[in-house]
Each structure stands twice: as structure tokens, then as C-alpha cells.
Short mmCIF file of C-alpha atoms and ligand atoms in Angstrom, two decimals:
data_model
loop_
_atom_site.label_atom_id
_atom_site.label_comp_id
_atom_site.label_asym_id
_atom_site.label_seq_id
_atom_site.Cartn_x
_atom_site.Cartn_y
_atom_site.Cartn_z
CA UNK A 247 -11.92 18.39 24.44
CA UNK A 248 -10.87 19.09 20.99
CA UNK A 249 -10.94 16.37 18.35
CA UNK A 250 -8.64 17.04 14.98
CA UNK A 251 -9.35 14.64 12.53
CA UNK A 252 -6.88 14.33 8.98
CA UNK A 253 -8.88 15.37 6.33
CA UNK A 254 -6.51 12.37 4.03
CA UNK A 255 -7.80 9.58 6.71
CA UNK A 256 -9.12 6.71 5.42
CA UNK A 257 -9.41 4.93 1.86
CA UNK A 258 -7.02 6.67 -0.93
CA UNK A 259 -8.42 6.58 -4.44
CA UNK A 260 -6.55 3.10 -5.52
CA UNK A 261 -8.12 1.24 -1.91
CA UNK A 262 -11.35 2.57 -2.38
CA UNK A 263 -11.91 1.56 -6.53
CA UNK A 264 -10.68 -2.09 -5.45
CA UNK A 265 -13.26 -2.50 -2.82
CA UNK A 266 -15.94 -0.99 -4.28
CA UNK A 267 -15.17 -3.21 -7.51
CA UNK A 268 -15.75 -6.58 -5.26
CA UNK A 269 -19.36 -4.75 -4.07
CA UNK A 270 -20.03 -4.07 -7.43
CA UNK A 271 -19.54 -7.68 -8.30
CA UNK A 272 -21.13 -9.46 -5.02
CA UNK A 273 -23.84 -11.35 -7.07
CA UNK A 274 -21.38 -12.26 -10.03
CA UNK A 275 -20.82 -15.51 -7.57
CA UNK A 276 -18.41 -17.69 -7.50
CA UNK A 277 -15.94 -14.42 -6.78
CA UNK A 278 -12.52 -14.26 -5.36
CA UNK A 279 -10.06 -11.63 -4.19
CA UNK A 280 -6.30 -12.90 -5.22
CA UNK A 281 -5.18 -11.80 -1.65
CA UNK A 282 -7.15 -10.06 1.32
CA UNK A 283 -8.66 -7.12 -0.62
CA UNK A 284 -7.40 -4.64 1.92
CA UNK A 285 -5.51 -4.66 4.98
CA UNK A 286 -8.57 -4.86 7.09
CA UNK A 287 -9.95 -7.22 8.97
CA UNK A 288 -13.42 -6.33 9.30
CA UNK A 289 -13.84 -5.45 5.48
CA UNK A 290 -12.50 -9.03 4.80
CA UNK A 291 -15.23 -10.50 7.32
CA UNK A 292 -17.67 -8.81 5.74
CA UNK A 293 -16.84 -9.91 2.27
CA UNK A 294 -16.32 -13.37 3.17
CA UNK A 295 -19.75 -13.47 5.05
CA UNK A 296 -21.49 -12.19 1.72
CA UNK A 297 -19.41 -15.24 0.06
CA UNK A 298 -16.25 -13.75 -1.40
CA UNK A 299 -13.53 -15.96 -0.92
CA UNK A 300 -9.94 -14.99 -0.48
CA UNK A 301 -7.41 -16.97 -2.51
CA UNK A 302 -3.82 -17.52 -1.58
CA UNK A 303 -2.03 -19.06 -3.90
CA UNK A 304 -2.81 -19.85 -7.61
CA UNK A 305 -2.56 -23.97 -6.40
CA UNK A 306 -5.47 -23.16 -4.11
CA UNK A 307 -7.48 -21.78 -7.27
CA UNK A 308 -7.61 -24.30 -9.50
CA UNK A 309 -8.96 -26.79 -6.94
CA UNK A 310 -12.51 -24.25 -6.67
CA UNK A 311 -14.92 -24.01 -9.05
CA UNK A 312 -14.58 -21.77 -12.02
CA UNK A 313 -15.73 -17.90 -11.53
CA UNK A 314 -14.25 -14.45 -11.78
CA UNK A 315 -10.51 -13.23 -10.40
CA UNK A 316 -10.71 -9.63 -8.51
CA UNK A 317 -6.87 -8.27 -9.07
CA UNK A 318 -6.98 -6.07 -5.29
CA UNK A 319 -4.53 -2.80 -6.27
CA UNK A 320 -1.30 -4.05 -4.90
CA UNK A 321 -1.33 -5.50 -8.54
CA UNK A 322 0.04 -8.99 -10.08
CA UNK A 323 2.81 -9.59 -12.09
CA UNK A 324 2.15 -10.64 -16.11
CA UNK A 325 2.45 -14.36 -15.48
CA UNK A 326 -0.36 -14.13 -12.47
CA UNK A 327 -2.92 -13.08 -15.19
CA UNK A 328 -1.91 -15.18 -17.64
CA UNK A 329 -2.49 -18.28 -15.04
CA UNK A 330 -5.75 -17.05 -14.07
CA UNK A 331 -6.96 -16.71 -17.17
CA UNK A 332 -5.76 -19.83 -18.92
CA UNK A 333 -7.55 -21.97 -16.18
CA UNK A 334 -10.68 -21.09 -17.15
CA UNK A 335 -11.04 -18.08 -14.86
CA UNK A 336 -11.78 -14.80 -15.46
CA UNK A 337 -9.76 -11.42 -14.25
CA UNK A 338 -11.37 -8.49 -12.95
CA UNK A 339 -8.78 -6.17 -12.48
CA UNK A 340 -8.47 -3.55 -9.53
CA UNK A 341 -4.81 -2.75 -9.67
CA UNK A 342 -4.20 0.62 -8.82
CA UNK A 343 -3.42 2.90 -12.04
CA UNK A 344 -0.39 4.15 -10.06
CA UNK A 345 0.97 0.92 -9.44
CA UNK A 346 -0.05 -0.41 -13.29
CA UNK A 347 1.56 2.68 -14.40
CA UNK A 348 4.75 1.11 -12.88
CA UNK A 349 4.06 -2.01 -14.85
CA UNK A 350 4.20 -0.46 -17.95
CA UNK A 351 6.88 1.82 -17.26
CA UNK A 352 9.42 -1.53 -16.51
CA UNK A 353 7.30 -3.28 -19.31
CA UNK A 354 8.93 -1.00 -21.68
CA UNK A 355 12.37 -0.50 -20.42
CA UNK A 356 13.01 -4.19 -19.79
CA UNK A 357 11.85 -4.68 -23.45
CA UNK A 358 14.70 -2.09 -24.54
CA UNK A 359 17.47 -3.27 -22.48
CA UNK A 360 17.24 -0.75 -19.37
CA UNK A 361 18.73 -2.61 -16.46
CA UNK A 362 15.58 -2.52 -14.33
CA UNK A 363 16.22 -1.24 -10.22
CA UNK A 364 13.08 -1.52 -8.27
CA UNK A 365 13.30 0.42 -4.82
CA UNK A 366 11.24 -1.03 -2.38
CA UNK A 367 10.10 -4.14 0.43
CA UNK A 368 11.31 -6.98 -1.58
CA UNK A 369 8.27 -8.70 0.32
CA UNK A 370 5.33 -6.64 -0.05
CA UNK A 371 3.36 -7.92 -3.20
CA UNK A 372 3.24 -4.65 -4.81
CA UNK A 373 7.12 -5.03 -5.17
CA UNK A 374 6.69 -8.46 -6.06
CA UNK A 375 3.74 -8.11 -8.80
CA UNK A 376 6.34 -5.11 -10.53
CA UNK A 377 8.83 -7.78 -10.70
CA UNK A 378 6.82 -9.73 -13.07
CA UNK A 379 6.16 -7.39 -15.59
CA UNK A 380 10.24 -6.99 -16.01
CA UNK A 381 11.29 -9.28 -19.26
CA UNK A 382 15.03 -9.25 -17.24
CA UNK A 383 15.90 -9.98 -13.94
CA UNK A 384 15.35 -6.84 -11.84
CA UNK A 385 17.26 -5.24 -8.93
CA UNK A 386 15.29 -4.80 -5.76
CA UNK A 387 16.56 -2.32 -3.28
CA UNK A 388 15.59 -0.66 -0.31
CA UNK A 389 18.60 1.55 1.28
CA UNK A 390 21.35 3.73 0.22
CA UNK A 391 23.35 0.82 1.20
CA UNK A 392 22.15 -1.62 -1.16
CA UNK A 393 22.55 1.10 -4.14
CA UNK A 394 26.27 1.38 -3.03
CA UNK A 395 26.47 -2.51 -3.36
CA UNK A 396 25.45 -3.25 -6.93
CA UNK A 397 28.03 -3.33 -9.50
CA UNK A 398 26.60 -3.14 -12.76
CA UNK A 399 27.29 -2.53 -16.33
CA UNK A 400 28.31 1.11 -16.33
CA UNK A 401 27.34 1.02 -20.25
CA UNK A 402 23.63 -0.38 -19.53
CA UNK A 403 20.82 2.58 -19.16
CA UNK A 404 19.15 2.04 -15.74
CA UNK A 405 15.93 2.36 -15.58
CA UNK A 406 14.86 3.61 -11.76
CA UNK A 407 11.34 2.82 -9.91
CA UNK A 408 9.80 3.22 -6.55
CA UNK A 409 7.44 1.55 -4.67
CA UNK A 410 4.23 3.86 -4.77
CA UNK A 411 4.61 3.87 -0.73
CA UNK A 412 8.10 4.11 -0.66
CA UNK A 413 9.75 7.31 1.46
CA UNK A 414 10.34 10.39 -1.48
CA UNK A 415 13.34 11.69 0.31
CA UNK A 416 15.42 8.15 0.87
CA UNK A 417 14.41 7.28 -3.15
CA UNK A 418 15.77 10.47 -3.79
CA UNK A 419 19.41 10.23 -1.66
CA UNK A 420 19.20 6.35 -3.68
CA UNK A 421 19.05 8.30 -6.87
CA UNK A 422 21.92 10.57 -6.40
CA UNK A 423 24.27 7.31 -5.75
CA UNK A 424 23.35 6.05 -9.06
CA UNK A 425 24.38 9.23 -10.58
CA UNK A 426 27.37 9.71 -8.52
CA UNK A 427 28.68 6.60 -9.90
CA UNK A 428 28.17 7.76 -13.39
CA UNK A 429 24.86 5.43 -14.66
CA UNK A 430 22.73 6.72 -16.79
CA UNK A 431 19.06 6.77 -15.06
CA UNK A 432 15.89 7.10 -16.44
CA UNK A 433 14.16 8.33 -13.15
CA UNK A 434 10.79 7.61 -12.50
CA UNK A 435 8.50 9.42 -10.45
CA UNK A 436 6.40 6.68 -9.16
CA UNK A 437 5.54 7.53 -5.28
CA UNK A 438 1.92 8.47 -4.60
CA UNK A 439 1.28 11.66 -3.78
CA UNK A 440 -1.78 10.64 -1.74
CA UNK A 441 0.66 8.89 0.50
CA UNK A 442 3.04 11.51 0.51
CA UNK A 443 -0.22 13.81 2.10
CA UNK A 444 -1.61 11.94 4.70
CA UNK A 445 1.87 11.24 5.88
CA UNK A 446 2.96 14.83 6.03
CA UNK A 447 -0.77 15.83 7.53
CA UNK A 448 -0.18 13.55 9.59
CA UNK A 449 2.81 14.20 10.87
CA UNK A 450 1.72 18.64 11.06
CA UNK A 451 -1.55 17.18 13.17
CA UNK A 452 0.26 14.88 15.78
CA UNK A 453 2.78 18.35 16.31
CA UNK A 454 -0.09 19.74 17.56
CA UNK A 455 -2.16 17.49 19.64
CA UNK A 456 -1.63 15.83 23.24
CA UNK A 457 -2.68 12.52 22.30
CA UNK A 458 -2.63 11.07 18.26
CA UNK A 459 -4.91 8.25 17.27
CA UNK A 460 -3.97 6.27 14.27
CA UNK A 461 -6.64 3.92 12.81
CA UNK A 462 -5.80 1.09 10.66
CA UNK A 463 -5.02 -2.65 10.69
CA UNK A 464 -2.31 -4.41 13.23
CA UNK A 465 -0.95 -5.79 9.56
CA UNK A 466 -1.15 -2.95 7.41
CA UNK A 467 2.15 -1.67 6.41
CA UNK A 468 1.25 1.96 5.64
CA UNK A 469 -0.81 2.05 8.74
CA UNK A 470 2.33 1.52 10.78
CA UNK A 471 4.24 3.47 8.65
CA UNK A 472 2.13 6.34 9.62
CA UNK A 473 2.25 5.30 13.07
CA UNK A 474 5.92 5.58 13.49
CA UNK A 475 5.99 9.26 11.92
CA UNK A 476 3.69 10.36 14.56
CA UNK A 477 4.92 8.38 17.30
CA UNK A 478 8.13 11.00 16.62
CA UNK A 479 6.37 13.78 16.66
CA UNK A 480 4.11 13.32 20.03
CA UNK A 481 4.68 10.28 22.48
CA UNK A 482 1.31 9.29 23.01
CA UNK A 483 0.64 8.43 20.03
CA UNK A 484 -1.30 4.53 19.54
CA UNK A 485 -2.32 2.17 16.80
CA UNK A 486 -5.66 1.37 17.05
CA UNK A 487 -7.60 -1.23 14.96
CA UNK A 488 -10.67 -1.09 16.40
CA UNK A 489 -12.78 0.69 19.10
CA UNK A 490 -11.85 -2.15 21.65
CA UNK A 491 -8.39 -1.00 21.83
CA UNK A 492 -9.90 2.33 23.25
CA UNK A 493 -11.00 1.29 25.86
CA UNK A 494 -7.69 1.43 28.48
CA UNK A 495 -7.35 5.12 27.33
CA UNK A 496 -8.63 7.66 28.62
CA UNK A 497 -9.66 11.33 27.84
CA UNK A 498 -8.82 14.67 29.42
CA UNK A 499 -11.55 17.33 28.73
CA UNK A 500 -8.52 20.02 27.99
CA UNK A 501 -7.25 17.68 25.83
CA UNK A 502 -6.57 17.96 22.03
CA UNK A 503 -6.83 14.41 20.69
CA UNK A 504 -5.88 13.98 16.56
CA UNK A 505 -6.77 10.89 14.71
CA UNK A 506 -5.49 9.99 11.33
CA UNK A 507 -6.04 6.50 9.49
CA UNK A 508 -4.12 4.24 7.11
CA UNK A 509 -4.88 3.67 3.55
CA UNK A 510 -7.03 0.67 4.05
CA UNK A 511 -9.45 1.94 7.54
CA UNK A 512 -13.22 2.11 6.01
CA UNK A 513 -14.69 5.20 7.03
CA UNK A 514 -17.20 3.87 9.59
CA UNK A 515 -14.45 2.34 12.10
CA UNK A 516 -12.80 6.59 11.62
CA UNK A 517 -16.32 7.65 12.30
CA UNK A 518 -17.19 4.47 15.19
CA UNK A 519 -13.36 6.13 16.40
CA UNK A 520 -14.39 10.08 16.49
CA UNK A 521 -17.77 9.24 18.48
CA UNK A 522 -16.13 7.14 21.09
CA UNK A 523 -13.46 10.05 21.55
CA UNK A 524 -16.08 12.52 21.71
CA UNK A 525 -18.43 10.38 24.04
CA UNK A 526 -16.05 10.38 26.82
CA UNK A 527 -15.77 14.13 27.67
S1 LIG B 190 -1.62 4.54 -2.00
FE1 LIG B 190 -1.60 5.49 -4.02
S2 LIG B 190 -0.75 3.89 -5.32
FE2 LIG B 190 -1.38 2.87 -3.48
S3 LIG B 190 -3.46 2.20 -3.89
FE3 LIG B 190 -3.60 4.19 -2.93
S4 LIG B 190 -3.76 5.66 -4.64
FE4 LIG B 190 -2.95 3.72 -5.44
#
């Protein structure tokens, strides 16, 4: 058997500086995440066992004792920190500096009358944290339809973003509407490229392989995302969370078997992944 693992599996550079900024700060007690800290179960587990507690909403947080904020890299809009802080609490912040670069880009163009278009999930709290750094009421789209849709002020700049996950070539065909219709568009380049590799690594592996593996959480969108771009590419493709859901497949010892992983997979449940592939030949 041949096992091809993605060399862009696992934690991307954003992921991996929030969680290792709640280690860092594990005796700094009482600490919360605002939000799971990743989509990962067993990550969360482990933080909550070592006392790290997850916070929901800001109405839960004022009801605990005082301690320190951690901002996970999704990011928070303006008025989240702002709360926080005037409470009594303190903010450690692990936004991603791709996503705050966002922030600052609609920071500014709000602040000079850009009509601001977000393209994204209107429902993922990255979108939703961008929205709050907008001093006007953003647009939030997420199809070529929606772009064909909005009627707006032909004399007002627009200033364009993306949703650091979002899909380069749909942002792109969104674009081109915009300037079809005659706007002007300040276009910003805002989709991570680290994305952008294991997604197209991913999809050159599972070409190539008789069965793809796909590691990440049940709830993680990019995880699924990734899932559905190799699930075109070879049909046995699976989503697997954690070594459990192994255990119904099986093996062929002429088989090549490729694994990739989501944003948010630790490397030990890749690595718990690659030996139990390798221990059944
Ligand atoms: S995917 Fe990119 S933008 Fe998102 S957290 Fe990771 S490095 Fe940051």
C-alpha cells in the first residue's frame, strides 16, 4: 500500500498562532476563548479540561468572573472589543493578520465613503466580525446572483472584499459584474493563499489515489469544503474526524490511499490517521 499524505494538511499559520496563544496563556487563569478556538473537538476538550472556558455570547461573559478575552482568528468586529474591554476584561487577540488585514482595509474605506461589498457566508463569524469594523452598512454577498441584484449608487466608489476562504475564481466572475455595470471597484485581494494550496493539493492528490482521506471536524466549514473538491475528483473519498470513523473501511495492499486535513485537524489525529492506514496492510 502506498500512503500520500498533503504536505498543506493540518493547522495553517492563522489556526496554529491562535491555539498556541491559549497554551501560552494556560496559567493566566480565569481564560476564555470568545468562541470554540478551532473547529475541533478534541482540541476544545483538551482546553476545557486544563480550565479554558468557551464563551458564547458577550451576556454569558459578564455573569463570570473577571480574566483575560482570547480573540480565536475568525476575528471580532470593533464593538466586540470594545464590550470586552469596558467590562473589566481584558483582550488577547489571535485574529488572523489576514482576516485583520480585512478589518482595516473596510475600516478605511467605510471612513471615506466606499460603499462596502463583503463576499462571503453571511453566517460564518469571520463574515460577521468584518461587518463590524464597516462605519456604513455593508453588502454581504455570496453568488454572481446576488451581485446582479444590488442596485446601488452608480456614483459611490465600491470598495470589494472576500472572505479569506472564499472560492478565488467565483470572487473573481463577482468582480467582473461589478465592472460590467460600470462601478468603480477598489478590488481587494483578500483570499488566503494557504487555502487556495491545500485546496488545489488537494484536489492534484485525490486525482491520483484510489481512496482520499480527509481529516477534520464534522463542523468545520473548510474541512468540508475540501471534502467536496475531492469527493469530485475520486468517489471514495470520506470525512473523517477521528480514527473511529476508520474503522468500517478497509485497506487493499495495491492500494494508493491520500489523506489531506482541514485547517483546524492538530497534527497528532493526521499522524494517529497515517499509522492506522499503514497498520492495516
Ligand atoms: S486560512 Fe488563512 S486567513 Fe484563515 S486563519 Fe488560516 S492563515 Fe489565516
Amino acid at each position: 500500500m502506498k500512503v500520500l499524505v498533503a504536505k498543506s494538511a493540518g493547522f495553517c499559520f492563522g489556526v496554529d498562532k491562535a491555539v498556541k496563544t491559549v497554551y501560552d496563556n494556560i496559567d493566566n487563569k480565569p481564560l476564555y476563548t470568545y468562541g470554540p478556538i478551532i473547529h475541533n473537538n478534541q482540541v476544545v476538550k483538551d482546553l476545557e479540561d486544563k480550565g479554558i472556558k468557551v464563551i458564547n455570547s458577550l451576556e454569558e461573559l459578564i455573569t463570570l468572573p473577571k480574566g483575560k478575552v482570547i480573540i480565536r482568528s475568525h476575528g471580532v468586529g470593533q464593538q466586540v472589543y470594545n464590550y470586552i474591554t469596558e467590562n473589566g476584561f481584558e483582550v488577547i487577540d489571535a485574529t488572523c493578520p489576514f482576516v485583520k488585514k480585512i478589518h482595516r482595509i473596510v475600516n478605511d474605506y467605510s471612513k471615506i465613503g466606499d460603499t462596502i461589498i463583503i463576499v462571503g457566508n453571511p453566517n460564518h463569524p469571520e463574515i460577521i466580525g468584518i461587518q463590524g469594523w464597516s462605519t456604513s452598512k455593508p453588502f454581504i454577498i455570496q453568488s454572481k446572483e446576488d451581485a446582479e441584484k444590488l442596485n446601488l449608487d452608480i456614483n459611490t466608489p465600491l470598495c470589494v472584499v472576500a472572505q479569506t476562504t472564499f472560492n478565488n475564481l467565483k470572487y473573481k466572475e463577482i468582480i467582473e459584474i461589478f465592472l460590467k455595470k460600470g462601478y468603480y471597484v477598489n478590488i481587494k485581494d483578500t483570499i488566503c493563499s494557504a487555502t487556495k494550496k491545500r485546496q488545489e493539493e488537494a484536489i492534484h492528490l485525490s486525482k491520483k489515489v484510489d481512496k482520499m482521506l480527509v481529516v477534520g471536524g464534522k463542523h468545520s466549514s473548510n474541512t468540508k469544503k475540501l471534502y467536496q473538491l475531492c469527493k469530485n475528483q475520486c468517489d471514495n473519498t470520506y470525512h473523517i474526524e477521528t480514527i473511529e470513523d476508520l474503522e468500517l473501511l478497509g485497506f487493499g495492499n495495491n492500494e494508493t490511499i491520500g489523506i489531506t486535513a482541514g485547517a483546524s485537524t492538530p497534527m497528532n489525529i493526521i499522524q494517529e490517521v497515517i499509522t492506522h492506514v499503514r497498520s492495516t496492510e
